[in-house]
Amino acid sequence: LPIMDNRSSDPFVVVKFNRRIIHQTSYIPKNLNPIWTLKTKAFFLFQVKAKELFQDIDGLCFEVIDYDAYSANDLMGAVKVSPRFLYKATEERREFRLQPLMSKGIIVNHKVKGKLALRCRRATPYDKEFLKQYKIDAVKEARKDPIKLRGVAMIVKNVGTGGGGYVKTVVEKKRKKETIGTETVVKYKIRPEPDPQRKTQTTWMTKEEIDKESFNESRVWLDAGSGMLAKVFLEIINCKGIPNLDVNVGLDRNKTDAFCKIVYEDCICSTDVIDDCLSPRWMPWMNRAFVLHMTHTSSPLFIGVFDYDSSLHTSVESHDPIGRVNVDLSKLRADTEYLLTYQLYKEGTKISDRKPVNGTITIRLRLEVPDERHLVLSCLQPPPTIYVNDCQKRDFLCVKYTCKGYDNERFDTNVILSYIEELLAYMNLVVYLKDALINLLLWRGNHRVDVRIPVKPSEQNADGADALNDMTMKERLSYLVERYTKKTTILLPIHSMTLFFSAVTLVEKPSLLPSYIFGSIAWLLIAVMGFRHNNPDPWDQPKTFRDIVEILLVGEPLEPPPTITKNQNKKEASAYRKKWADKIKELEKNSVEEKRRAVREAREEAEIDSAEVDLGTESKGGLNLNPLKPFLLPVQKNLGKLLECVRFMKNVMLWEECYFAFWITCASIILGVFSLFIPWTFIVIWSTRLAVWAGCGPWMKLVDIYYYSKIEDLSKSKKSKRMRDLKKSRDNYLNLLKEDVRLKEEEAKKLKAMKAYMFGKYSTHVPVVKTDRNRDVPLHESSAAPYVEKPLSMARAAIEEAGLHNKRERGQKLSGVMIPKVSGITEVKRQDQNFVIFLSIPTIPHVCLFLTTCSNAFPGIISNIKHTDSIRSTVMLGKAISNTRKLERGALASSLLNFGGDTNASAYSKIAQIILVAIVASFVGVPMISSAVQWAVKKSFPVIISSIQLAVEEWYPAISSTVQSAVEKSLSLFKSEW
């Protein structure tokens, strides 16, 4: 836009129809490339009759005006959009150049530049309802009334005392003693509330009863998210041994009020708050069960545990964090029920600050994958960028801590030091590389193979020889094998054999180098995968290359789901972990000693050589306001991005990102095999020859005469013209880049404003791939078993199928261009003449306009559609229907799904029609089709055979001689070159 003030402009847009103002956007201060969003009134709905719309030839007039507070506003230009364009537009983005505005035959302003970008489309019922609700919310926001948001950012419910009622906490009784027979038992009050169906039995329970009840199946599930790849069934069971973060004065009754925050992709969920308990249990009737929908295979599941602080505590900025867990779902198998226990760590900026002092959390997890092959193939698409919003700052800080732990966005020298410490910690890989190199070069075995070796038969088994005559052939063979052989396990040096074979062939044929480079990548990844599977801890083993290949070929792994018991291989895993920890400590100790020795030797040499004396005054420090922040903050951000890339590559190498590692391995194998058939020697020799002959020959003198010398002999005017042409082409290229960046910025600002209105103004990024600094592994108390679906009664199955036991909260993924919708919303199409115009301006405003022509036709149908739409919106709150055939029999279900319920008479008539058509087709149609096919085959078969014989006799000798000569030439060429 042009500069109307001293250095910039304050533009806004006025929309006129028939010289009447119908909308006006907010002005954007000091901006020559403004972007109007929802907050700055980029949308509006305008109703007009069709006749009135097309009678006005000018259509809509958009005037771009510069706002001046103390003088008259300045007109910057105008755009007129015809009714024909409005009628045919389908929300595509169109740019219009600003034109001078004519007023009574006089041009108002002559110097006009700039563009106005618009979008428009026919209005939908969703658009009209959205704008209507937005106007209501804008009025409420002006009055500072609470606004009901539409997202899944849930405020914690059933908070009880929530840390805010200290007097109630001290007075309220939470445990009591009861005498049952001759025994005295201690019972605890169930918080926040007992089971609504069994209040008497579940108000007070013993510790054993609480533990047993907490592991029962959950009743109410919250269905959240917008993914389609898989469903994650998550239940928060309990926490144990969490610290007390509340203040105790006098009595020891005010304790931690624990609740959990779950963040997975585009959804946020919360459990109930358990008041004053250091080992809280969430019961089946509480808010603890969630069905999360997967969008990407690598998305981690984040769970944070917090101490709830009441909103009465205005001095408290956030709920106190206790710990967080990063659950890796890519290791888990479908149709397996996992009971996982994780250690809660105290997070800090440094790696050494992470200490297991905050208790444990136990969750129950299960994956339901409709198509595992599609799950593996989806990893070939780039991971999406996901942001989640929240309306309250406290909840936003909880979400941010749950996703990222410590805050690494604000400037802090400790964060930079922690980054450097983490980079230095990767030097520990030297221990693993040294061990792998020694095993590789010294031919130490790494692949276990069971073999049987001959041994001298023992006299104890001699008695069985008398019964050989009574045995079958198979039994005799097994008896002889067991008696004369012994089973033993040997370690084959597979990797050493591979290295030796590859090195020998590469020395003899250097042309195999490209193929071996690709093959070495696959070999390295597979070797690391084998090393990871040598770990006896079953919870620290990733999916194998074989498992993923079986999924691609068969659709699922051939091995049954695993069964992992509690404390399985605990001693072996502890010894394995201790062995590597001792090696790393020894390496660190040796490196520290080497540094000290080097410093001591340098100091000794400096004492001998130094001859100068410093006469200056030593600085004692002083006030430090960190003046290096403008320089160190970009360094901190760049280090953070670098470490995220390093963490991702480390996870791929270690098969933590098993699907990415699998596809890299496959690509390396394919490229390696393909490279075997490329004559690299021929390509290199002839490429070198052509380069030398073309660039170093005497004909380069012609290049000098006819091209280079002419450039040097150009006059100043021609040189300046040539430079102008080069600058013009460069400017065109930069303008294209700026336009692309401007469009991305436009869409990002629009989406940000829309999400801020729908879900809350606080936004944070949710990692989709694994870039966490620390890796959480389940403790040995965890277990896994194949999931067996329990049989349900007819009433229970009907309730679950109808979704009455579920609460549905859609995710925060928005789809659409102008007024996006939350993914999952279905809309009934209506045949009325509605229009929407969305004016998006990269160099100028984002304005949105909705045009609706009045239509009184078919009022009954429209009202019926409205009623159906309301019913459908109610149905969408339930669980997604897995089998619609179960619902086709009921009139209510068929009406909800637009199937149209039938009466008994119509159903019988349809069945009779189907039977009649089947009889006619069987006795009339099938014989006619069969005879026609036989006649066609009888007539055409001899002709086809004779044609094939003739073609073979005529063309076979020529083709065979040509192929033979080509093969001979190719073989001779390859022999000479290879």
PDB file of N, CA and C in Angstrom, residues 238-242 341-344 358-362 779 781:
ATOM      1  N   ASN A 238      -3.494 -44.960  38.843  1.00  0.00           N
ATOM      2  CA  ASN A 238      -3.101 -44.426  40.153  1.00  0.00           C
ATOM      3  C   ASN A 238      -1.745 -43.760  40.062  1.00  0.00           C
ATOM      4  N   CYS A 239      -1.418 -43.035  41.115  1.00  0.00           N
ATOM      5  CA  CYS A 239      -0.071 -42.515  41.366  1.00  0.00           C
ATOM      6  C   CYS A 239       0.329 -42.963  42.766  1.00  0.00           C
ATOM      7  N   LYS A 240       1.623 -43.207  42.957  1.00  0.00           N
ATOM      8  CA  LYS A 240       2.112 -43.662  44.263  1.00  0.00           C
ATOM      9  C   LYS A 240       3.326 -42.839  44.668  1.00  0.00           C
ATOM     10  N   GLY A 241       3.329 -42.443  45.950  1.00  0.00           N
ATOM     11  CA  GLY A 241       4.503 -41.811  46.529  1.00  0.00           C
ATOM     12  C   GLY A 241       4.827 -40.438  45.985  1.00  0.00           C
ATOM     13  N   ILE A 242       3.806 -39.663  45.596  1.00  0.00           N
ATOM     14  CA  ILE A 242       4.085 -38.321  45.098  1.00  0.00           C
ATOM     15  C   ILE A 242       4.368 -37.390  46.278  1.00  0.00           C
ATOM     16  N   THR A 341       3.757 -48.917  34.368  1.00  0.00           N
ATOM     17  CA  THR A 341       4.126 -48.081  35.511  1.00  0.00           C
ATOM     18  C   THR A 341       5.384 -47.300  35.148  1.00  0.00           C
ATOM     19  N   TYR A 342       5.311 -45.986  35.285  1.00  0.00           N
ATOM     20  CA  TYR A 342       6.424 -45.108  34.936  1.00  0.00           C
ATOM     21  C   TYR A 342       6.896 -44.354  36.177  1.00  0.00           C
ATOM     22  N   GLN A 343       8.186 -44.044  36.168  1.00  0.00           N
ATOM     23  CA  GLN A 343       8.757 -43.209  37.215  1.00  0.00           C
ATOM     24  C   GLN A 343       8.512 -41.748  36.888  1.00  0.00           C
ATOM     25  N   LEU A 344       8.048 -40.981  37.871  1.00  0.00           N
ATOM     26  CA  LEU A 344       7.875 -39.539  37.709  1.00  0.00           C
ATOM     27  C   LEU A 344       9.168 -38.855  38.126  1.00  0.00           C
ATOM     28  N   ASN A 358       9.821 -38.247  42.642  1.00  0.00           N
ATOM     29  CA  ASN A 358       8.432 -37.775  42.679  1.00  0.00           C
ATOM     30  C   ASN A 358       7.405 -38.883  42.505  1.00  0.00           C
ATOM     31  N   GLY A 359       7.743 -40.130  42.845  1.00  0.00           N
ATOM     32  CA  GLY A 359       6.764 -41.198  42.831  1.00  0.00           C
ATOM     33  C   GLY A 359       6.614 -41.836  41.456  1.00  0.00           C
ATOM     34  N   THR A 360       5.520 -42.611  41.319  1.00  0.00           N
ATOM     35  CA  THR A 360       5.251 -43.339  40.075  1.00  0.00           C
ATOM     36  C   THR A 360       3.809 -43.112  39.645  1.00  0.00           C
ATOM     37  N   ILE A 361       3.533 -43.428  38.370  1.00  0.00           N
ATOM     38  CA  ILE A 361       2.188 -43.365  37.818  1.00  0.00           C
ATOM     39  C   ILE A 361       1.926 -44.657  37.061  1.00  0.00           C
ATOM     40  N   THR A 362       0.725 -45.191  37.198  1.00  0.00           N
ATOM     41  CA  THR A 362       0.321 -46.434  36.531  1.00  0.00           C
ATOM     42  C   THR A 362      -0.832 -46.137  35.591  1.00  0.00           C
ATOM     43  N   LEU A 779       8.668 -49.294  34.101  1.00  0.00           N
ATOM     44  CA  LEU A 779       9.365 -50.037  35.142  1.00  0.00           C
ATOM     45  C   LEU A 779       9.055 -51.529  35.016  1.00  0.00           C
ATOM     46  N   GLU A 781       7.638 -53.369  37.015  1.00  0.00           N
ATOM     47  CA  GLU A 781       6.328 -53.732  37.558  1.00  0.00           C
ATOM     48  C   GLU A 781       5.264 -53.824  36.465  1.00  0.00           C
TER      49      GLU A 781
END
